[in-house]
mmCIF file of C-alpha atoms in Angstrom:
data_model
loop_
_atom_site.group_PDB
_atom_site.id
_atom_site.type_symbol
_atom_site.label_atom_id
_atom_site.label_comp_id
_atom_site.label_asym_id
_atom_site.label_seq_id
_atom_site.Cartn_x
_atom_site.Cartn_y
_atom_site.Cartn_z
ATOM 1 C CA MET A 1 -0.432 -0.106 0.406
ATOM 2 C CA ALA A 2 1.621 3.931 -1.177
ATOM 3 C CA ILE A 3 2.367 5.680 1.549
ATOM 4 C CA ARG A 4 0.056 8.926 0.580
ATOM 5 C CA ASN A 5 2.223 12.356 0.625
ATOM 6 C CA LEU A 6 2.061 14.479 3.508
ATOM 7 C CA SER A 7 1.797 17.784 0.941
ATOM 8 C CA GLU A 8 -1.240 16.067 -0.275
ATOM 9 C CA GLN A 9 -3.354 15.779 2.781
ATOM 10 C CA GLY A 10 -5.793 19.003 3.578
ATOM 11 C CA VAL A 11 -4.678 21.243 5.785
ATOM 12 C CA ASN A 12 -6.325 24.415 7.969
ATOM 13 C CA ILE A 13 -3.878 27.108 8.599
ATOM 14 C CA GLY A 14 -4.722 29.776 11.493
ATOM 15 C CA VAL A 15 -2.666 33.021 11.680
ATOM 16 C CA ASP A 16 -2.603 35.617 14.530
ATOM 17 C CA ILE A 17 -2.402 38.972 13.216
ATOM 18 C CA GLY A 18 -0.553 41.938 14.261
ATOM 19 C CA LYS A 19 -0.074 44.992 12.917
ATOM 20 C CA PHE A 20 3.785 44.323 12.555
ATOM 21 C CA LYS A 21 3.657 40.616 13.081
ATOM 22 C CA LEU A 22 2.285 37.878 11.463
ATOM 23 C CA ASP A 23 2.075 34.340 13.583
ATOM 24 C CA PHE A 24 0.801 31.063 11.202
ATOM 25 C CA HIS A 25 0.003 27.275 12.859
ATOM 26 C CA ILE A 26 -0.825 23.950 10.863
ATOM 27 C CA TYR A 27 -3.331 22.483 12.738
ATOM 28 C CA GLU A 28 -2.541 18.890 10.866
ATOM 29 C CA ARG A 29 1.047 19.481 11.183
ATOM 30 C CA GLU A 30 1.534 20.994 14.480
ATOM 31 C CA LEU A 31 3.688 23.482 12.774
ATOM 32 C CA HIS A 32 4.220 27.118 13.702
ATOM 33 C CA TRP A 33 6.221 29.853 12.066
ATOM 34 C CA GLN A 34 6.477 33.944 12.667
ATOM 35 C CA ALA A 35 6.608 36.465 9.610
ATOM 36 C CA ASP A 36 6.536 39.722 9.130
ATOM 37 C CA ASN A 37 3.914 41.667 8.218
ATOM 38 C CA THR A 38 4.944 43.190 4.891
ATOM 39 C CA PRO A 39 4.520 42.470 1.809
ATOM 40 C CA GLU A 40 8.005 40.102 2.013
ATOM 41 C CA GLY A 41 7.435 38.362 4.727
ATOM 42 C CA ILE A 42 3.715 38.007 3.489
ATOM 43 C CA LYS A 43 5.181 36.869 0.075
ATOM 44 C CA GLN A 44 7.665 33.758 1.626
ATOM 45 C CA SER A 45 4.924 32.666 4.335
ATOM 46 C CA LEU A 46 2.357 32.483 1.124
ATOM 47 C CA THR A 47 5.055 30.436 -0.961
ATOM 48 C CA ARG A 48 5.724 28.020 2.126
ATOM 49 C CA ILE A 49 2.028 27.504 2.506
ATOM 50 C CA ASN A 50 1.191 26.605 -1.716
ATOM 51 C CA ARG A 51 3.253 23.558 -0.938
ATOM 52 C CA TYR A 52 0.896 22.094 1.040
ATOM 53 C CA LYS A 53 -3.276 21.532 0.352
ATOM 54 C CA VAL A 54 -5.196 23.821 2.037
ATOM 55 C CA GLU A 55 -8.551 23.435 2.941
ATOM 56 C CA ARG A 56 -8.773 26.525 4.844
ATOM 57 C CA LEU A 57 -6.526 29.921 5.063
ATOM 58 C CA VAL A 58 -8.318 31.213 8.659
ATOM 59 C CA VAL A 59 -8.117 34.565 9.480
ATOM 60 C CA GLU A 60 -9.338 36.941 12.157
ATOM 61 C CA ALA A 61 -10.746 40.308 10.725
ATOM 62 C CA THR A 62 -8.663 42.796 12.944
ATOM 63 C CA GLY A 63 -9.691 46.053 11.848
ATOM 64 C CA ARG A 64 -7.451 46.312 8.605
ATOM 65 C CA TYR A 65 -4.378 44.199 9.513
ATOM 66 C CA GLU A 66 -5.332 41.265 7.966
ATOM 67 C CA LEU A 67 -5.757 43.066 4.203
ATOM 68 C CA ALA A 68 -2.641 42.868 2.689
ATOM 69 C CA LEU A 69 -2.241 38.862 3.711
ATOM 70 C CA VAL A 70 -6.569 38.532 2.809
ATOM 71 C CA ASP A 71 -5.516 40.083 -0.631
ATOM 72 C CA SER A 72 -2.486 38.216 -1.538
ATOM 73 C CA ALA A 73 -3.844 34.485 -0.354
ATOM 74 C CA PHE A 74 -6.786 35.972 -2.511
ATOM 75 C CA ASP A 75 -4.627 36.497 -5.730
ATOM 76 C CA LYS A 76 -2.850 32.868 -5.545
ATOM 77 C CA GLY A 77 -6.548 30.939 -5.381
ATOM 78 C CA LEU A 78 -6.263 30.653 -1.135
ATOM 79 C CA PRO A 79 -9.457 29.499 0.374
ATOM 80 C CA VAL A 80 -9.183 32.244 2.721
ATOM 81 C CA VAL A 81 -12.019 32.334 5.879
ATOM 82 C CA VAL A 82 -12.428 35.716 7.539
ATOM 83 C CA VAL A 83 -13.605 35.430 10.734
ATOM 84 C CA GLN A 84 -14.791 37.589 13.220
ATOM 85 C CA PRO A 85 -12.671 37.331 16.890
ATOM 86 C CA LEU A 86 -16.019 36.581 19.133
ATOM 87 C CA GLN A 87 -16.417 33.362 17.216
ATOM 88 C CA VAL A 88 -12.496 32.382 18.004
ATOM 89 C CA ARG A 89 -12.590 33.265 21.890
ATOM 90 C CA ARG A 90 -16.114 31.953 22.329
ATOM 91 C CA TYR A 91 -14.527 28.365 20.632
ATOM 92 C CA ALA A 92 -11.256 29.142 22.973
ATOM 93 C CA GLY A 93 -13.596 29.356 26.066
ATOM 94 C CA ALA A 94 -15.122 25.958 24.782
ATOM 95 C CA ILE A 95 -12.512 24.273 25.104
ATOM 96 C CA ASN A 96 -11.159 25.703 28.188
ATOM 97 C CA GLN A 97 -7.891 27.307 26.124
ATOM 98 C CA LEU A 98 -7.279 30.252 29.113
ATOM 99 C CA ALA A 99 -3.933 30.882 27.798
ATOM 100 C CA LYS A 100 -3.325 33.802 25.814
ATOM 101 C CA THR A 101 -0.603 34.664 23.338
ATOM 102 C CA ASP A 102 0.186 34.893 19.343
ATOM 103 C CA LYS A 103 1.713 31.536 18.840
ATOM 104 C CA ILE A 104 -1.303 29.949 21.091
ATOM 105 C CA ASP A 105 -3.842 32.180 19.371
ATOM 106 C CA ALA A 106 -2.597 30.775 15.721
ATOM 107 C CA ALA A 107 -3.043 27.968 16.890
ATOM 108 C CA VAL A 108 -6.537 28.231 18.239
ATOM 109 C CA ILE A 109 -7.651 30.024 15.083
ATOM 110 C CA ALA A 110 -6.197 26.890 13.160
ATOM 111 C CA GLU A 111 -7.748 24.662 15.537
ATOM 112 C CA PHE A 112 -11.044 26.419 15.448
ATOM 113 C CA GLY A 113 -10.599 26.233 11.404
ATOM 114 C CA ALA A 114 -10.305 22.350 11.492
ATOM 115 C CA ARG A 115 -13.225 21.083 13.939
ATOM 116 C CA VAL A 116 -16.012 24.237 13.157
ATOM 117 C CA LYS A 117 -15.471 23.944 9.141
ATOM 118 C CA PRO A 118 -16.257 27.673 8.571
ATOM 119 C CA ARG A 119 -17.592 28.870 5.177
ATOM 120 C CA VAL A 120 -14.641 30.383 2.685
ATOM 121 C CA SER A 121 -15.236 33.646 2.188
ATOM 122 C CA GLN A 122 -16.156 35.219 -1.390
ATOM 123 C CA VAL A 123 -13.520 37.177 -3.123
ATOM 124 C CA GLN A 124 -13.236 40.792 -3.397
ATOM 125 C CA GLY A 125 -11.773 42.974 -6.026
ATOM 126 C CA LYS A 126 -9.766 46.039 -5.172
ATOM 127 C CA ASN A 127 -12.960 48.163 -6.304
ATOM 128 C CA ILE A 128 -15.392 46.252 -3.781
ATOM 129 C CA ARG A 129 -13.230 47.333 -1.046
ATOM 130 C CA VAL A 130 -12.714 50.939 -2.170
ATOM 131 C CA ILE A 131 -16.614 50.637 -2.087
ATOM 132 C CA LYS A 132 -16.569 49.321 1.571
ATOM 133 C CA ASP A 133 -13.993 52.018 2.699
ATOM 134 C CA LEU A 134 -16.008 54.030 1.219
ATOM 135 C CA ILE A 135 -19.508 53.439 2.790
ATOM 136 C CA ALA A 136 -17.619 53.194 6.378
ATOM 137 C CA ARG A 137 -16.481 56.471 5.327
ATOM 138 C CA ARG A 138 -19.633 58.065 4.653
ATOM 139 C CA ARG A 139 -20.986 56.821 8.108
ATOM 140 C CA GLN A 140 -18.082 58.125 9.644
ATOM 141 C CA LEU A 141 -18.866 61.398 8.392
ATOM 142 C CA ILE A 142 -22.959 61.451 9.347
ATOM 143 C CA ASP A 143 -21.991 60.403 12.732
ATOM 144 C CA LEU A 144 -19.517 63.823 12.920
ATOM 145 C CA LEU A 145 -22.839 65.707 11.751
ATOM 146 C CA VAL A 146 -25.246 64.558 14.015
ATOM 147 C CA GLN A 147 -23.200 65.384 16.510
ATOM 148 C CA GLU A 148 -21.887 68.538 15.534
ATOM 149 C CA LYS A 149 -26.024 69.691 15.093
ATOM 150 C CA ASN A 150 -26.332 68.294 18.517
ATOM 151 C CA ARG A 151 -23.072 70.137 20.074
ATOM 152 C CA SER A 152 -24.476 73.486 18.248
ATOM 153 C CA GLN A 153 -28.036 73.414 19.681
ATOM 154 C CA ILE A 154 -26.369 73.186 23.447
ATOM 155 C CA MET A 155 -23.739 75.939 22.863
ATOM 156 C CA GLY A 156 -25.773 78.674 21.647
ATOM 157 C CA LYS A 157 -25.027 81.837 19.774
ATOM 158 C CA ARG A 158 -21.434 82.633 20.741
ATOM 159 C CA MET A 159 -20.723 79.536 19.046
ATOM 160 C CA GLU A 160 -22.681 79.045 15.948
ATOM 161 C CA ALA A 161 -20.536 80.787 13.164
ATOM 162 C CA SER A 162 -17.999 77.428 14.307
ATOM 163 C CA HIS A 163 -20.885 74.923 14.034
ATOM 164 C CA LYS A 164 -21.443 76.573 10.673
ATOM 165 C CA ARG A 165 -18.358 76.164 9.016
ATOM 166 C CA ILE A 166 -17.764 73.024 10.826
ATOM 167 C CA LEU A 167 -20.699 71.136 9.491
ATOM 168 C CA LYS A 168 -20.424 72.783 5.925
ATOM 169 C CA ALA A 169 -16.870 71.298 5.712
ATOM 170 C CA ILE A 170 -18.834 68.005 6.711
ATOM 171 C CA GLU A 171 -21.288 68.184 4.252
ATOM 172 C CA LYS A 172 -19.085 69.249 1.603
ATOM 173 C CA GLU A 173 -16.824 66.132 2.259
ATOM 174 C CA ILE A 174 -20.046 63.734 2.455
ATOM 175 C CA GLU A 175 -21.022 64.643 -0.980
ATOM 176 C CA TRP A 176 -17.610 64.098 -2.371
ATOM 177 C CA VAL A 177 -17.658 60.754 -0.313
ATOM 178 C CA GLU A 178 -20.708 60.142 -2.426
ATOM 179 C CA ASN A 179 -19.807 61.505 -5.590
ATOM 180 C CA ARG A 180 -16.603 59.009 -5.796
ATOM 181 C CA LEU A 181 -19.365 56.044 -3.952
ATOM 182 C CA ASP A 182 -20.937 56.660 -7.539
ATOM 183 C CA ILE A 183 -18.206 56.111 -9.901
ATOM 184 C CA ALA A 184 -16.944 53.452 -7.779
ATOM 185 C CA VAL A 185 -20.412 51.252 -8.396
ATOM 186 C CA GLN A 186 -20.403 52.254 -11.573
ATOM 187 C CA LYS A 187 -17.049 50.045 -12.305
ATOM 188 C CA GLU A 188 -18.630 46.884 -11.143
ATOM 189 C CA SER A 189 -21.059 45.790 -14.253
ATOM 190 C CA ALA A 190 -22.168 42.745 -12.505
ATOM 191 C CA TRP A 191 -23.849 44.918 -9.888
ATOM 192 C CA SER A 192 -26.077 47.095 -12.338
ATOM 193 C CA HIS A 193 -29.010 44.516 -12.659
ATOM 194 C CA LYS A 194 -29.445 43.599 -8.931
ATOM 195 C CA ARG A 195 -28.845 47.715 -7.402
ATOM 196 C CA ASP A 196 -32.208 48.931 -10.196
ATOM 197 C CA LEU A 197 -33.534 45.588 -8.451
ATOM 198 C CA LEU A 198 -32.932 46.903 -5.267
ATOM 199 C CA LEU A 199 -33.342 50.813 -5.757
ATOM 200 C CA SER A 200 -36.790 49.539 -7.033
ATOM 201 C CA VAL A 201 -38.457 49.554 -3.642
ATOM 202 C CA PRO A 202 -39.723 52.488 -2.314
ATOM 203 C CA GLY A 203 -37.681 53.804 0.768
ATOM 204 C CA VAL A 204 -34.321 51.686 -0.424
ATOM 205 C CA GLY A 205 -31.295 54.538 -1.362
ATOM 206 C CA ARG A 206 -28.278 53.948 -2.915
ATOM 207 C CA THR A 207 -26.367 54.246 0.785
ATOM 208 C CA MET A 208 -28.593 51.003 1.774
ATOM 209 C CA VAL A 209 -28.683 49.443 -1.810
ATOM 210 C CA TYR A 210 -24.364 49.894 -1.760
ATOM 211 C CA THR A 211 -23.827 49.025 1.594
ATOM 212 C CA LEU A 212 -25.626 45.087 0.578
ATOM 213 C CA LEU A 213 -23.727 44.895 -2.746
ATOM 214 C CA ALA A 214 -20.447 45.325 -0.814
ATOM 215 C CA ASP A 215 -21.154 43.364 2.242
ATOM 216 C CA PHE A 216 -23.638 41.126 1.593
ATOM 217 C CA PRO A 217 -23.043 39.572 -1.503
ATOM 218 C CA GLU A 218 -25.259 35.733 -0.363
ATOM 219 C CA LEU A 219 -28.246 38.372 -0.811
ATOM 220 C CA GLY A 220 -30.254 35.910 -3.772
ATOM 221 C CA THR A 221 -28.844 32.260 -2.705
ATOM 222 C CA LEU A 222 -30.303 31.864 0.568
ATOM 223 C CA ASN A 223 -33.477 31.172 2.054
ATOM 224 C CA ASN A 224 -35.294 33.969 3.685
ATOM 225 C CA LYS A 225 -34.491 32.097 6.986
ATOM 226 C CA GLU A 226 -30.436 32.285 6.190
ATOM 227 C CA ALA A 227 -30.840 36.138 5.144
ATOM 228 C CA ALA A 228 -32.413 37.223 8.306
ATOM 229 C CA ALA A 229 -29.581 35.073 10.352
ATOM 230 C CA LEU A 230 -26.672 36.770 8.321
ATOM 231 C CA THR A 231 -28.045 39.655 9.038
ATOM 232 C CA GLY A 232 -28.509 39.544 12.603
ATOM 233 C CA LEU A 233 -32.317 39.942 12.300
ATOM 234 C CA ALA A 234 -33.550 36.632 13.043
ATOM 235 C CA PRO A 235 -35.154 36.556 16.785
ATOM 236 C CA ILE A 236 -32.743 34.422 18.857
ATOM 237 C CA ASN A 237 -34.364 31.836 21.392
ATOM 238 C CA ARG A 238 -33.438 32.309 25.531
ATOM 239 C CA ASP A 239 -35.586 29.854 27.075
ATOM 240 C CA SER A 240 -34.619 27.396 30.073
ATOM 241 C CA GLY A 241 -36.373 25.075 31.482
ATOM 242 C CA LYS A 242 -40.481 27.216 33.144
ATOM 243 C CA LEU A 243 -38.799 30.337 31.646
ATOM 244 C CA LYS A 244 -39.586 31.660 28.180
ATOM 245 C CA GLY A 245 -36.736 34.612 28.052
ATOM 246 C CA LYS A 246 -37.216 37.211 25.357
ATOM 247 C CA ARG A 247 -36.575 36.856 21.763
ATOM 248 C CA ARG A 248 -33.660 38.931 20.483
ATOM 249 C CA ILE A 249 -31.921 39.653 17.917
ATOM 250 C CA TYR A 250 -27.848 39.156 17.744
ATOM 251 C CA GLY A 251 -24.955 38.690 16.126
ATOM 252 C CA GLY A 252 -24.468 38.523 11.930
ATOM 253 C CA ARG A 253 -23.773 41.834 9.877
ATOM 254 C CA GLY A 254 -23.628 44.921 12.134
ATOM 255 C CA ALA A 255 -22.828 47.367 9.140
ATOM 256 C CA ILE A 256 -25.909 45.781 7.240
ATOM 257 C CA ARG A 257 -27.880 45.816 10.401
ATOM 258 C CA LYS A 258 -27.182 49.685 11.099
ATOM 259 C CA THR A 259 -27.668 51.111 7.563
ATOM 260 C CA MET A 260 -31.135 49.285 7.233
ATOM 261 C CA TYR A 261 -31.995 50.658 10.863
ATOM 262 C CA MET A 262 -31.596 54.513 9.809
ATOM 263 C CA ALA A 263 -32.985 53.922 5.775
ATOM 264 C CA MET A 264 -36.277 51.746 8.051
ATOM 265 C CA LEU A 265 -36.995 55.055 9.407
ATOM 266 C CA SER A 266 -37.661 56.700 6.003
ATOM 267 C CA ALA A 267 -39.168 53.526 4.594
ATOM 268 C CA ILE A 268 -41.887 53.332 7.085
ATOM 269 C CA GLN A 269 -43.245 56.687 6.204
ATOM 270 C CA CYS A 270 -43.570 56.064 2.215
ATOM 271 C CA ASN A 271 -43.596 52.303 1.519
ATOM 272 C CA ASN A 272 -46.810 51.086 2.216
ATOM 273 C CA ILE A 273 -46.466 47.576 2.918
ATOM 274 C CA LEU A 274 -43.640 48.372 5.187
ATOM 275 C CA LYS A 275 -46.064 51.342 6.867
ATOM 276 C CA ASN A 276 -48.865 49.083 7.330
ATOM 277 C CA PHE A 277 -46.953 46.422 8.772
ATOM 278 C CA TYR A 278 -45.469 48.923 11.394
ATOM 279 C CA HIS A 279 -48.414 50.332 11.847
ATOM 280 C CA ALA A 280 -49.940 46.938 12.957
ATOM 281 C CA LEU A 281 -47.617 45.756 14.882
ATOM 282 C CA VAL A 282 -47.767 49.303 16.697
ATOM 283 C CA ALA A 283 -51.389 49.168 17.222
ATOM 284 C CA LYS A 284 -51.441 44.779 19.121
ATOM 285 C CA GLY A 285 -48.477 46.840 21.634
ATOM 286 C CA LYS A 286 -45.373 45.858 20.521
ATOM 287 C CA HIS A 287 -42.273 48.618 20.933
ATOM 288 C CA LYS A 288 -41.630 50.575 18.370
ATOM 289 C CA LYS A 289 -38.180 49.570 18.034
ATOM 290 C CA VAL A 290 -39.759 45.966 17.575
ATOM 291 C CA ALA A 291 -42.011 46.914 15.438
ATOM 292 C CA ILE A 292 -38.955 48.454 13.135
ATOM 293 C CA VAL A 293 -36.813 45.781 13.357
ATOM 294 C CA ALA A 294 -39.520 43.467 12.409
ATOM 295 C CA CYS A 295 -39.749 45.744 9.437
ATOM 296 C CA MET A 296 -36.091 45.228 8.546
ATOM 297 C CA ARG A 297 -36.142 41.307 9.006
ATOM 298 C CA LYS A 298 -39.699 41.905 6.238
ATOM 299 C CA LEU A 299 -37.192 44.634 3.784
ATOM 300 C CA ILE A 300 -34.410 41.718 3.866
ATOM 301 C CA THR A 301 -36.335 38.758 2.960
ATOM 302 C CA MET A 302 -38.142 40.779 0.503
ATOM 303 C CA LEU A 303 -35.375 41.862 -0.864
ATOM 304 C CA ASN A 304 -33.821 38.772 -0.968
ATOM 305 C CA ALA A 305 -36.588 37.000 -2.783
ATOM 306 C CA MET A 306 -36.394 39.780 -5.718
ATOM 307 C CA VAL A 307 -32.957 38.991 -6.201
ATOM 308 C CA ARG A 308 -33.238 35.171 -6.453
ATOM 309 C CA ASP A 309 -36.378 35.968 -8.766
ATOM 310 C CA ASP A 310 -35.165 38.642 -10.451
ATOM 311 C CA VAL A 311 -38.159 40.671 -10.350
ATOM 312 C CA ALA A 312 -38.590 44.545 -9.166
ATOM 313 C CA TRP A 313 -40.765 45.870 -6.570
ATOM 314 C CA ALA A 314 -44.402 45.404 -8.084
ATOM 315 C CA TYR A 315 -46.252 46.830 -5.175
#
């Protein structure tokens, strides 16, 4: 009987991301090494990784420090999995791994990939990354705008001129970001039809559509329960014995949920289906925020069905 070459066996690799260093661990080989988080360090590590048949290269979303490695790995056709750090920490707690170092973290991430088998992330081009960055920047500027408006209401007339200058500058920057966003989206020809379908819904604006296109590429490929769960809009049970806890939404992709909440405040004013649904829930005694979340869940399932069936809004 021939002995199988180790390089032909699938491996799961965990990477602990640091600002300056990367710690790699191959779960099936119990092999660890460290590299610089630089183009040269990443290149050398990926060359080493390419000797193996990789099932998953698992990294945590660390706030951009992982992007250079992820982009390079995608370019080489590796099956990259970007996971939320909370998922890995919970797994570490479940296996009673309390110690925490960069080397240990890389090993835990690799084991998480091998045992949990998270879904491989979809490849995202550089232009999509630009779109996501512009959406995030617009959200930051909107937050600044709201904060400055709130300050202007309590500071009085003496500071009015200062607040007006700042507000004008922020509004101008938002306009610049939105123009760049339009240009970037136009470059994604594959999005054009899906964008038009989503924009046909009353109350759904460009920001929400761009967020869905960039952060929810699975839209239209899932069933309604999966779509609601992936956006964190599916109510989670909290029952134990005779205790029936309140259902709460949790997890999912927070950026989508936040954008949808702001959009829903407008949608329940101009979209008759959502408006009637919202008022019916409030009339039954539901808290207004609970009713809004229910409308968000209804909307995401409708959008998912529209993209899946390739039909525009017709109500």
